[in-house]
Coordinates of C-alpha atoms and ligand atoms in Angstrom, one line a residue:
X233 CA 0.0 0.0 0.0
X234 CA 1.2 3.4 -0.8
X235 CA 2.1 5.8 2.0
X236 CA 2.9 9.5 1.7
X237 CA 5.2 9.2 4.6
X238 CA 7.9 6.8 3.5
X239 CA 8.4 4.2 6.2
X240 CA 11.9 3.7 5.0
X241 CA 12.8 7.4 5.4
X242 CA 11.0 7.7 8.7
X243 CA 12.9 4.7 10.0
X244 CA 16.2 6.2 9.2
X245 CA 15.2 9.7 10.4
X246 CA 13.9 8.1 13.6
X247 CA 17.5 7.4 14.4
X248 CA 18.3 11.1 14.4
X249 CA 17.4 12.5 17.8
X250 CA 14.3 14.8 17.6
X251 CA 13.9 18.2 19.2
X252 CA 13.0 18.0 22.8
X253 CA 9.7 19.6 21.9
X254 CA 8.9 17.0 19.3
X255 CA 5.8 14.9 20.0
X256 CA 5.8 11.1 20.0
X257 CA 2.6 9.9 18.5
X258 CA 1.0 7.0 20.2
X259 CA -2.4 5.7 21.2
X260 CA -3.2 8.6 23.4
X261 CA -2.2 11.2 20.9
X262 CA -5.6 12.1 19.6
X263 CA -6.9 12.7 23.1
X264 CA -3.7 14.7 24.0
X265 CA -4.1 16.7 20.8
X266 CA -7.7 17.7 21.7
X267 CA -6.5 18.8 25.1
X268 CA -3.7 20.8 23.6
X269 CA -6.0 22.5 21.0
X270 CA -8.3 23.4 23.9
X271 CA -5.2 24.9 25.7
X272 CA -3.9 26.5 22.6
X273 CA -5.2 30.0 23.5
X274 CA -2.6 30.1 26.3
X275 CA 0.6 31.3 24.8
X276 CA 3.8 29.7 26.0
X277 CA 7.3 30.9 25.6
X278 CA 10.3 28.8 26.3
X279 CA 13.8 29.4 24.9
X280 CA 15.2 32.9 24.7
X281 CA 15.6 32.3 21.0
X282 CA 11.8 32.6 20.5
X283 CA 10.7 35.8 18.9
X284 CA 7.0 35.0 19.3
X285 CA 5.3 33.1 21.9
X286 CA 3.6 30.0 20.6
X287 CA 0.7 27.7 21.3
X288 CA 1.5 24.2 22.6
X289 CA 2.3 21.6 20.0
X290 CA 0.8 23.4 17.0
X291 CA 3.1 26.4 17.4
X292 CA 2.9 28.7 14.5
X293 CA 0.7 27.4 11.7
X294 CA 1.2 30.6 9.8
X295 CA 4.5 29.0 8.7
X296 CA 2.1 26.9 6.5
X297 CA -0.7 29.3 5.9
X298 CA 1.1 32.6 5.2
X299 CA 4.8 31.6 5.2
X300 CA 6.3 34.8 3.8
X301 CA 4.4 37.1 6.0
X302 CA 5.2 35.0 9.1
X303 CA 8.9 34.9 8.3
X304 CA 9.0 38.6 7.5
X305 CA 7.3 39.4 10.8
X306 CA 9.6 37.2 12.9
X307 CA 12.7 38.4 11.1
X308 CA 11.8 42.0 11.9
X309 CA 11.2 41.2 15.5
X310 CA 14.5 39.4 15.7
X311 CA 16.3 42.3 14.1
X312 CA 14.6 44.8 16.5
X313 CA 15.8 42.7 19.4
X314 CA 19.4 42.9 18.1
X315 CA 19.2 46.7 17.7
X316 CA 18.0 47.0 21.3
X317 CA 21.1 45.1 22.4
X318 CA 23.2 47.5 20.3
X319 CA 24.1 44.7 17.9
X320 CA 24.1 45.0 14.1
X321 CA 21.2 43.0 12.5
X322 CA 23.1 42.9 9.2
X323 CA 25.8 40.9 10.9
X324 CA 23.2 38.3 11.8
X325 CA 21.9 36.1 14.5
X326 CA 19.5 33.2 15.2
X327 CA 16.0 32.8 16.4
X328 CA 13.6 29.9 16.5
X329 CA 9.9 29.1 16.3
X330 CA 7.8 26.0 16.8
X331 CA 5.5 24.5 14.2
X332 CA 3.6 21.3 14.7
X333 CA 5.9 19.7 17.2
X334 CA 9.1 20.8 15.6
X335 CA 11.5 23.6 16.3
X336 CA 12.9 25.5 13.4
X337 CA 16.1 27.6 13.9
X338 CA 16.1 30.6 11.6
X339 CA 19.5 31.9 10.7
X340 CA 19.7 35.5 9.4
X341 CA 22.2 38.1 8.4
X342 CA 25.7 37.6 7.1
X343 CA 26.9 35.1 9.7
X344 CA 23.6 33.2 9.2
X345 CA 24.1 32.9 5.5
X346 CA 27.7 31.8 5.8
X347 CA 26.7 28.9 8.1
X348 CA 23.5 28.0 6.4
X349 CA 25.0 27.7 3.0
X350 CA 28.5 26.6 4.0
X351 CA 28.2 24.0 6.7
X352 CA 28.9 20.4 5.7
X353 CA 26.6 19.0 8.4
X354 CA 23.5 20.5 6.9
X355 CA 21.3 18.6 4.4
X356 CA 19.1 20.4 1.9
X357 CA 17.1 17.4 0.9
X358 CA 16.3 16.4 4.5
X359 CA 15.4 20.0 5.3
X360 CA 12.8 20.2 2.5
X361 CA 11.5 16.7 3.3
X362 CA 10.3 18.2 6.5
X363 CA 7.7 20.2 4.7
X364 CA 6.1 17.3 3.0
X365 CA 6.4 14.8 5.8
X366 CA 8.4 12.5 3.5
X367 CA 9.3 11.9 -0.1
X368 CA 6.1 11.3 -2.1
X369 CA 6.5 7.6 -2.3
X370 CA 4.7 4.4 -3.3
X371 CA 5.1 0.7 -3.1
X372 CA 7.0 0.9 -6.4
X373 CA 10.0 2.3 -4.7
X374 CA 10.2 -0.6 -2.2
X375 CA 13.3 -0.2 -0.1
X376 CA 14.9 2.2 -2.6
X377 CA 14.1 5.6 -1.2
X378 CA 17.0 8.0 -1.6
X379 CA 18.1 10.0 1.4
X380 CA 19.6 12.9 -0.6
X381 CA 19.8 14.4 -4.1
X382 CA 23.1 12.8 -5.0
X383 CA 21.7 10.4 -7.7
X384 CA 19.5 13.1 -9.2
X385 CA 22.5 15.5 -9.3
X386 CA 24.7 12.8 -10.9
X387 CA 22.1 12.3 -13.7
X388 CA 21.4 16.0 -14.1
X389 CA 25.1 16.8 -14.5
X390 CA 24.9 14.7 -17.8
X391 CA 22.0 16.8 -19.0
X392 CA 23.6 20.2 -18.3
X393 CA 26.8 19.4 -20.2
X394 CA 27.8 21.5 -23.1
X395 CA 27.3 18.6 -25.6
X396 CA 23.8 17.9 -24.4
X397 CA 22.8 21.5 -24.3
X398 CA 24.2 22.0 -27.8
X399 CA 22.2 19.0 -29.0
X400 CA 18.9 20.1 -27.5
X401 CA 19.1 23.8 -28.3
X402 CA 17.4 23.3 -31.8
X403 CA 14.7 21.3 -30.0
X404 CA 14.1 24.0 -27.4
X405 CA 13.9 26.6 -30.2
X406 CA 11.5 24.6 -32.3
X407 CA 9.3 23.8 -29.3
X408 CA 9.0 27.5 -28.6
X409 CA 8.4 28.6 -32.1
X410 CA 5.9 25.7 -32.4
X411 CA 4.1 27.0 -29.3
X412 CA 4.1 30.6 -30.6
X413 CA 2.7 29.5 -34.0
X414 CA -0.5 28.5 -32.1
X415 CA -1.0 32.0 -30.6
X416 CA -2.1 33.7 -33.8
X417 CA -1.6 37.4 -34.8
X418 CA -3.2 38.9 -31.7
X419 CA -4.7 37.7 -28.6
X420 CA -4.9 37.7 -24.8
X421 CA -3.7 35.1 -22.3
X422 CA -2.9 34.4 -18.7
X423 CA 0.9 34.2 -18.8
X424 CA 0.9 32.3 -15.5
X425 CA -1.1 29.6 -17.2
X426 CA 0.2 29.6 -20.7
X427 CA 3.9 29.8 -19.9
X428 CA 3.6 27.3 -17.0
X429 CA 1.9 24.7 -19.2
X430 CA 4.5 25.3 -21.9
X431 CA 7.5 25.0 -19.5
X432 CA 6.0 21.8 -18.1
X433 CA 6.1 20.4 -21.7
X434 CA 9.6 21.7 -22.3
X435 CA 10.8 20.1 -19.0
X436 CA 9.3 16.8 -20.1
X437 CA 11.0 17.1 -23.5
X438 CA 14.4 18.0 -22.2
X439 CA 14.7 16.2 -18.9
X440 CA 12.1 13.5 -18.6
X441 CA 10.7 11.5 -21.6
X442 CA 9.4 11.8 -25.1
X443 CA 6.1 10.1 -24.3
X444 CA 5.1 12.9 -21.9
X445 CA 6.3 15.6 -24.2
X446 CA 4.6 14.2 -27.3
X447 CA 1.2 13.3 -25.8
X448 CA -0.8 16.4 -24.8
X449 CA -3.5 14.4 -23.0
X450 CA -1.1 12.2 -21.1
X451 CA 1.0 15.3 -20.1
X452 CA -2.0 17.2 -18.9
X453 CA -3.0 14.2 -16.8
X454 CA 0.6 14.0 -15.4
X455 CA 0.5 17.7 -14.6
X456 CA -2.8 17.3 -12.8
X457 CA -1.2 14.5 -10.7
X458 CA 1.8 16.6 -10.1
X459 CA -0.3 19.5 -8.7
X460 CA -2.3 17.1 -6.5
X461 CA 0.9 15.9 -4.9
X462 CA 2.5 19.4 -4.7
X463 CA -0.6 21.0 -3.2
X464 CA -0.7 18.5 -0.4
X465 CA 2.8 19.7 0.7
X466 CA 1.3 23.0 1.7
X467 CA -0.3 21.7 4.8
X468 CA 0.8 21.4 8.4
X469 CA -1.0 18.0 8.4
X470 CA 2.0 16.5 6.7
X471 CA 3.8 16.9 10.0
X472 CA 1.1 14.8 11.8
X473 CA 1.6 11.3 10.3
X474 CA -1.6 9.8 11.9
X475 CA -3.9 12.5 10.4
X476 CA -5.2 11.0 7.2
X477 CA -6.9 14.0 5.5
X478 CA -8.7 13.8 2.1
X479 CA -5.9 15.9 0.6
X480 CA -3.2 13.4 1.8
X481 CA -5.2 10.5 0.5
X482 CA -5.5 12.2 -2.9
X483 CA -1.8 12.9 -3.0
X484 CA -1.0 9.3 -2.1
X485 CA -3.2 8.1 -4.9
X486 CA -1.7 10.6 -7.4
X487 CA 1.8 9.5 -6.4
X488 CA 0.9 5.8 -6.9
X489 CA -0.7 6.6 -10.3
X490 CA 2.2 8.8 -11.5
X491 CA 4.7 6.0 -10.5
X492 CA 2.5 3.5 -12.5
X493 CA 2.6 5.8 -15.5
X494 CA 6.4 6.1 -15.4
X495 CA 6.7 2.3 -14.9
X496 CA 4.4 1.6 -17.9
X497 CA 6.5 3.9 -20.1
X498 CA 9.7 2.1 -19.1
X499 CA 8.1 -1.4 -19.5
X500 CA 6.7 -0.6 -22.9
X501 CA 10.1 0.5 -24.2
X502 CA 11.7 -2.6 -22.7
X503 CA 9.1 -4.9 -24.1
X504 CA 8.9 -3.5 -27.6
X505 CA 12.6 -2.6 -27.9
X506 CA 11.5 0.9 -28.9
X507 CA 14.2 3.5 -28.2
X508 CA 14.1 7.3 -27.8
X509 CA 16.8 9.8 -27.7
X510 CA 15.9 11.2 -24.2
X511 CA 16.9 11.3 -20.6
X512 CA 14.7 8.2 -19.7
X513 CA 16.5 6.1 -22.4
X514 CA 19.8 7.3 -21.0
X515 CA 18.9 6.0 -17.5
X516 CA 17.5 2.7 -18.9
X517 CA 20.7 2.2 -20.9
X518 CA 22.8 2.9 -17.8
X519 CA 20.9 0.1 -16.0
X520 CA 19.1 2.4 -13.5
X521 CA 16.3 0.5 -11.7
X522 CA 12.7 1.5 -12.3
X523 CA 12.7 2.9 -8.7
X524 CA 15.6 5.2 -9.5
X525 CA 14.0 6.4 -12.7
X526 CA 10.7 7.1 -10.9
X527 CA 12.5 9.1 -8.2
X528 CA 14.5 11.0 -10.8
X529 CA 11.3 11.9 -12.7
X530 CA 9.5 13.0 -9.6
X531 CA 12.4 15.2 -8.5
X532 CA 12.9 16.7 -11.9
X533 CA 9.2 17.6 -12.2
X534 CA 9.3 19.2 -8.7
X535 CA 12.6 21.0 -8.9
X536 CA 12.6 21.9 -12.6
X537 CA 9.3 23.1 -13.9
X538 CA 7.6 25.7 -11.7
X539 CA 10.6 27.8 -10.8
X540 CA 11.6 28.1 -14.5
X541 CA 8.1 28.8 -15.6
X542 CA 7.5 31.4 -12.9
X543 CA 10.7 33.4 -13.7
X544 CA 9.9 33.3 -17.5
X545 CA 6.3 34.4 -17.0
X546 CA 7.2 37.2 -14.5
X547 CA 10.1 38.4 -16.7
X548 CA 7.7 38.7 -19.7
X549 CA 5.2 40.6 -17.5
X550 CA 7.9 43.0 -16.2
X551 CA 9.2 43.5 -19.8
X552 CA 5.7 44.4 -20.9
X553 CA 5.5 47.2 -18.4
X554 CA 9.1 48.5 -18.8
X555 CA 9.6 49.9 -22.3
X556 CA 13.2 50.8 -21.7
X557 CA 14.2 47.3 -20.7
X558 CA 12.1 45.8 -23.5
X559 CA 14.0 48.0 -26.0
X560 CA 17.4 47.0 -24.5
X561 CA 16.5 43.3 -24.8
X562 CA 15.4 43.8 -28.5
X563 CA 18.7 45.5 -29.3
X564 CA 20.6 42.7 -27.7
X565 CA 18.6 40.2 -29.7
X566 CA 19.1 42.1 -33.0
X567 CA 22.8 42.1 -32.4
X568 CA 22.9 38.4 -31.7
X569 CA 20.7 37.7 -34.8
X570 CA 22.9 39.9 -37.0
X571 CA 26.0 38.0 -35.8
X572 CA 24.6 34.7 -37.0
X573 CA 25.1 36.0 -40.6
X574 CA 21.8 34.6 -41.6
X575 CA 19.0 36.3 -43.4
X576 CA 15.2 36.3 -42.7
X577 CA 13.1 37.6 -39.9
X578 CA 14.4 38.3 -36.5
X579 CA 12.8 35.1 -35.2
X580 CA 14.3 33.1 -38.1
X581 CA 17.8 34.5 -37.4
X582 CA 17.4 33.8 -33.7
X583 CA 16.9 30.1 -34.4
X584 CA 20.5 30.0 -35.5
X585 CA 22.1 31.7 -32.4
X586 CA 24.6 29.3 -31.0
X587 CA 24.8 28.1 -27.4
X588 CA 27.8 30.2 -26.5
X589 CA 25.9 33.4 -27.4
X590 CA 22.9 32.5 -25.4
X591 CA 25.0 31.6 -22.4
X592 CA 27.7 34.4 -22.5
X593 CA 26.6 37.2 -24.8
X594 CA 23.2 38.2 -23.5
X595 CA 24.0 40.5 -20.6
X596 CA 20.7 42.3 -20.6
X597 CA 18.6 39.1 -20.5
X598 CA 20.9 37.8 -17.8
X599 CA 20.2 40.8 -15.6
X600 CA 16.4 40.7 -16.4
X601 CA 16.4 37.1 -15.1
X602 CA 18.5 37.9 -12.1
X603 CA 16.4 40.9 -11.0
X604 CA 13.2 38.9 -11.6
X605 CA 14.5 36.1 -9.3
X606 CA 15.5 38.7 -6.7
X607 CA 12.0 40.1 -6.5
X608 CA 9.8 37.2 -7.1
X609 CA 11.5 34.1 -5.8
X610 CA 10.4 34.4 -2.2
X611 CA 11.7 31.1 -0.9
X612 CA 12.4 30.0 2.6
X613 CA 15.4 27.7 2.3
X614 CA 15.4 24.7 4.7
X615 CA 18.0 22.4 6.1
X616 CA 18.4 19.6 8.6
X617 CA 21.5 18.9 10.6
X618 CA 22.2 15.3 9.9
X619 CA 25.7 15.1 11.5
X620 CA 27.6 16.8 14.2
X621 CA 26.3 19.6 16.4
X622 CA 26.8 23.0 14.9
X623 CA 27.2 26.3 16.8
X624 CA 25.4 29.3 15.5
X625 CA 25.8 32.6 17.4
X626 CA 26.5 30.7 20.6
X627 CA 23.5 28.4 20.1
X628 CA 23.9 24.6 19.6
X629 CA 22.1 23.2 16.7
X630 CA 22.0 19.4 17.4
X631 CA 21.8 16.5 15.0
X632 CA 18.2 16.2 13.8
X633 CA 17.4 20.0 14.2
X634 CA 15.8 22.0 11.4
X635 CA 17.1 25.3 10.1
X636 CA 15.6 27.9 7.8
X637 CA 16.9 31.0 6.0
X638 CA 14.5 33.5 4.6
X639 CA 15.8 34.6 1.2
X640 CA 14.2 38.1 1.4
X641 CA 16.4 38.8 4.5
X642 CA 19.0 39.6 1.8
X643 CA 17.1 40.0 -1.5
X644 CA 14.8 42.8 -0.2
X645 CA 17.4 44.3 2.1
X646 CA 17.5 48.1 1.4
X647 CA 21.1 48.4 2.6
X648 CA 22.2 46.1 -0.1
X649 CA 19.5 46.8 -2.7
X650 CA 18.2 50.4 -2.5
X651 CA 14.5 50.7 -3.3
X652 CA 14.3 46.9 -3.0
X653 CA 10.7 46.5 -4.1
X654 CA 11.3 48.1 -7.5
X655 CA 12.1 45.9 -10.5
X656 CA 15.3 47.4 -11.9
X657 CA 17.7 45.2 -13.8
X658 CA 20.1 48.1 -14.1
X659 CA 20.8 47.9 -10.4
X660 CA 23.1 45.1 -11.2
X661 CA 25.3 47.2 -13.5
X662 CA 28.5 48.1 -11.6
X663 CA 26.8 46.6 -8.5
X664 CA 28.9 46.5 -5.4
X665 CA 26.7 44.2 -3.2
X666 CA 29.5 41.6 -3.1
X667 CA 31.7 44.2 -1.4
X668 CA 29.1 45.0 1.2
X669 CA 28.3 41.5 2.4
X670 CA 28.8 37.7 1.8
X671 CA 26.4 35.9 -0.6
X672 CA 24.2 38.9 -1.5
X673 CA 22.5 37.0 -4.2
X674 CA 21.1 33.6 -3.4
X675 CA 18.8 33.1 -6.4
X676 CA 20.7 30.2 -7.9
X677 CA 21.9 28.8 -4.6
X678 CA 25.5 29.4 -3.3
X679 CA 28.5 27.7 -1.7
X680 CA 27.6 24.0 -0.9
X681 CA 24.1 24.3 -2.4
X682 CA 24.3 25.6 -6.0
X683 CA 21.3 24.9 -8.2
X684 CA 22.1 21.9 -10.4
X685 CA 19.7 22.9 -13.1
X686 CA 20.7 26.5 -13.5
X687 CA 22.4 26.1 -16.9
X688 CA 19.3 24.5 -18.4
X689 CA 16.9 26.8 -16.6
X690 CA 18.7 29.9 -17.9
X691 CA 18.8 28.6 -21.4
X692 CA 15.1 27.9 -21.4
X693 CA 14.1 31.2 -19.9
X694 CA 16.4 33.2 -22.2
X695 CA 15.1 31.5 -25.4
X696 CA 11.5 31.8 -24.3
X697 CA 11.8 35.5 -23.6
X698 CA 13.8 36.1 -26.7
X699 CA 11.5 34.4 -29.1
X700 CA 8.4 35.9 -27.4
X701 CA 9.7 39.4 -27.5
X702 CA 11.0 39.0 -31.1
X703 CA 7.6 37.7 -32.2
X704 CA 5.1 40.0 -30.3
X705 CA 4.5 43.3 -28.6
X706 CA 3.0 42.6 -25.2
X707 CA 0.9 44.6 -22.8
X708 CA -0.2 43.7 -19.3
X709 CA -3.6 44.4 -18.0
X710 CA -5.7 43.8 -15.0
X711 CA -8.7 41.4 -15.2
X712 CA -11.0 44.1 -16.5
X713 CA -8.7 44.9 -19.4
X714 CA -7.2 48.2 -18.0
X715 CA -3.5 48.6 -18.8
X716 CA -1.3 48.1 -15.8
X717 CA 0.2 51.4 -14.6
X718 CA 2.6 49.7 -12.2
X719 CA 4.1 46.3 -11.9
X720 CA 1.8 43.6 -10.5
X721 CA 2.6 42.5 -6.9
X722 CA 3.7 38.9 -6.4
X723 CA 1.8 36.9 -3.8
X724 CA 4.8 36.2 -1.7
X725 CA 3.0 33.7 0.5
X726 CA 2.5 31.5 -2.6
X727 CA 5.8 29.7 -2.4
X728 CA 4.5 26.9 -4.8
X729 CA 3.2 28.8 -7.8
X730 CA 4.7 32.3 -7.4
X731 CA 1.4 33.9 -8.7
X732 CA 0.6 37.6 -8.6
X733 CA -1.7 38.9 -5.9
X734 CA -4.2 40.0 -8.5
X735 CA -4.9 38.3 -11.9
X736 CA -2.8 39.6 -14.8
X737 CA -3.8 39.3 -18.4
X738 CA -1.4 39.8 -21.3
X739 CA -2.4 41.2 -24.6
X740 CA -0.1 40.4 -27.6
X741 CA 0.2 41.6 -31.1
X742 CA 2.5 40.1 -33.7
X743 CA 5.3 42.4 -34.7
X744 CA 5.2 43.8 -38.2
Ligands
LIG807 C1 14.5 29.8 -12.5 C2 14.6 28.5 -12.2 C3 15.3 28.0 -11.0 C4 15.7 28.7 -9.9 C5 15.5 30.2 -9.6 C6 16.4 27.8 -9.0 C7 16.9 28.1 -7.8 C8 17.5 27.2 -6.9 C9 18.0 27.5 -5.6 C10 18.0 28.9 -5.0 C11 18.5 26.4 -5.1 C12 19.1 26.2 -3.7 C13 18.1 26.1 -2.6 C14 18.6 26.1 -1.3 O1 19.8 26.5 -1.0 O2 17.8 25.7 -0.4 C15 18.3 25.3 -6.0 C16 18.6 24.0 -5.8 C17 18.4 23.0 -6.8 N1 17.9 23.2 -8.0 FE1 17.3 24.8 -8.9 N2 16.4 26.5 -9.6 C18 15.8 26.7 -10.8 C19 15.6 25.7 -11.8 C20 16.0 24.4 -11.6 C21 15.9 23.3 -12.6 C22 15.3 23.5 -14.0 C23 16.4 22.2 -12.1 C24 16.5 20.9 -12.7 C25 16.5 20.6 -13.9 C26 16.9 22.5 -10.7 C27 17.4 21.6 -9.9 C28 17.9 21.9 -8.6 C29 18.3 20.9 -7.7 C30 18.5 19.4 -8.0 C31 18.7 21.6 -6.5 C32 19.2 21.0 -5.2 C33 20.7 20.9 -5.2 C34 21.2 20.2 -3.9 O3 20.5 19.2 -3.5 O4 22.2 20.6 -3.4 N3 16.6 23.9 -10.5 N4 17.7 25.8 -7.2

């Protein structure tokens, strides 16, 4: 039977000592929980690291319901505390909060970043698992649950090599031009739907398997299953293993079904001898077990598709409301197109731009992406200490403890980025943030935790923006069709889809 909480993972994690505040679930748990809920209006405050008092056991559910706002509030309180002690908040510190039986240590400021991203005892994978209550797993994985991302990273390294990217560049370009050919001369769309759907397809094409990329119906179904699983991660109930909610049951069923679909694709290829030139074939040929390929596919869909789609969609929206940047991108594209020595329309010429140019000679697009990530990518990075105790600002973080770092601590820091809420790619020209502090930009991960998919993601985003901008003039509107006078605001609590607070429509008109 499938279980959303992997018994294998839980077994190994059980060997890691839990926080003293962690609850042990047993037969009396339900009764105990009811008593605790009844008591929950009495605030309790324990360690001096707390910045907010919390309710017994449940602690701060806002970490699940309004994560960004909760982190923003707690960070400001922690910084205020430091100021009162005549300490510099930019230097950093540590505070903690409780949520559903767990203590989370939040590192902040420069010392916090150095430790969080640099310490060898901290596990990214085990930190993020904490959110979901386990890797989405099924009986198909048997005993083969991975405890880190090492296998994924090993496989991904193959797909971000120069040779692979050079090979797939024409496919990326033809996928995008094929998509744009469906848009017609003029029209209107929701970029957060259109671009997301398209990037999901591109991710399947480049990093998963041909069957998903080629078959629209199958892919839509897979995407539906993906969101059923992903949406269930957004609930505190994942930290309460005995609580079997409808959402969790749906996620378990979707996980099982998705694993079945992947297994069927593998089996069909093996049975018929049909081969494809794609990442799944590469894994089959290497002799990877079905369980490995299933886990790879799950992880790629979760790590690879939404972030890339969100940044591409937001960048297009920002470019539609910033004529100066739009013009700068167009000039950059015209130059790259001219250097191909080809004739034809701008789009036709762009289809011949080589990998090196996309990667190294598009400084304007590079900064557009960087600035969009700074403003929109409101993640709370998570870790778990899986080894020796670590000292942070005089506080011991024991084996098994959880840690968090709120990316907007630095990305929206006015001392590093003046006028931080404004989208302004030019702020990166002659930027001296590196001189002011350590790791001022975390958008692609840093130190021990760089993003393994960055090269692929950047190539996808650049080609999407380039071919869209070269094909169409865009304008962004609110839902009643009024042109936007200012940039839309991201819903920063939406850490899964990165949607705007209010709906945005995009009008487009093919360039003459
Ligand atoms: C715009 C798109 C993307 C952005 C902004 C982004 C950003 C990041 C960041 C900030 C981290 C580090 C997180 C942390 O320290 O907690 C990370 C890690 C990671 N990213 Fe990305 N990413 C993107 C796209 C992708 C894609 C397309 C893939 C896969 C094809 C990918 C695979 C990964 C993996 C596997 C890790 C974990 C590395 C580890 O375990 O050490 N990312 N990404």
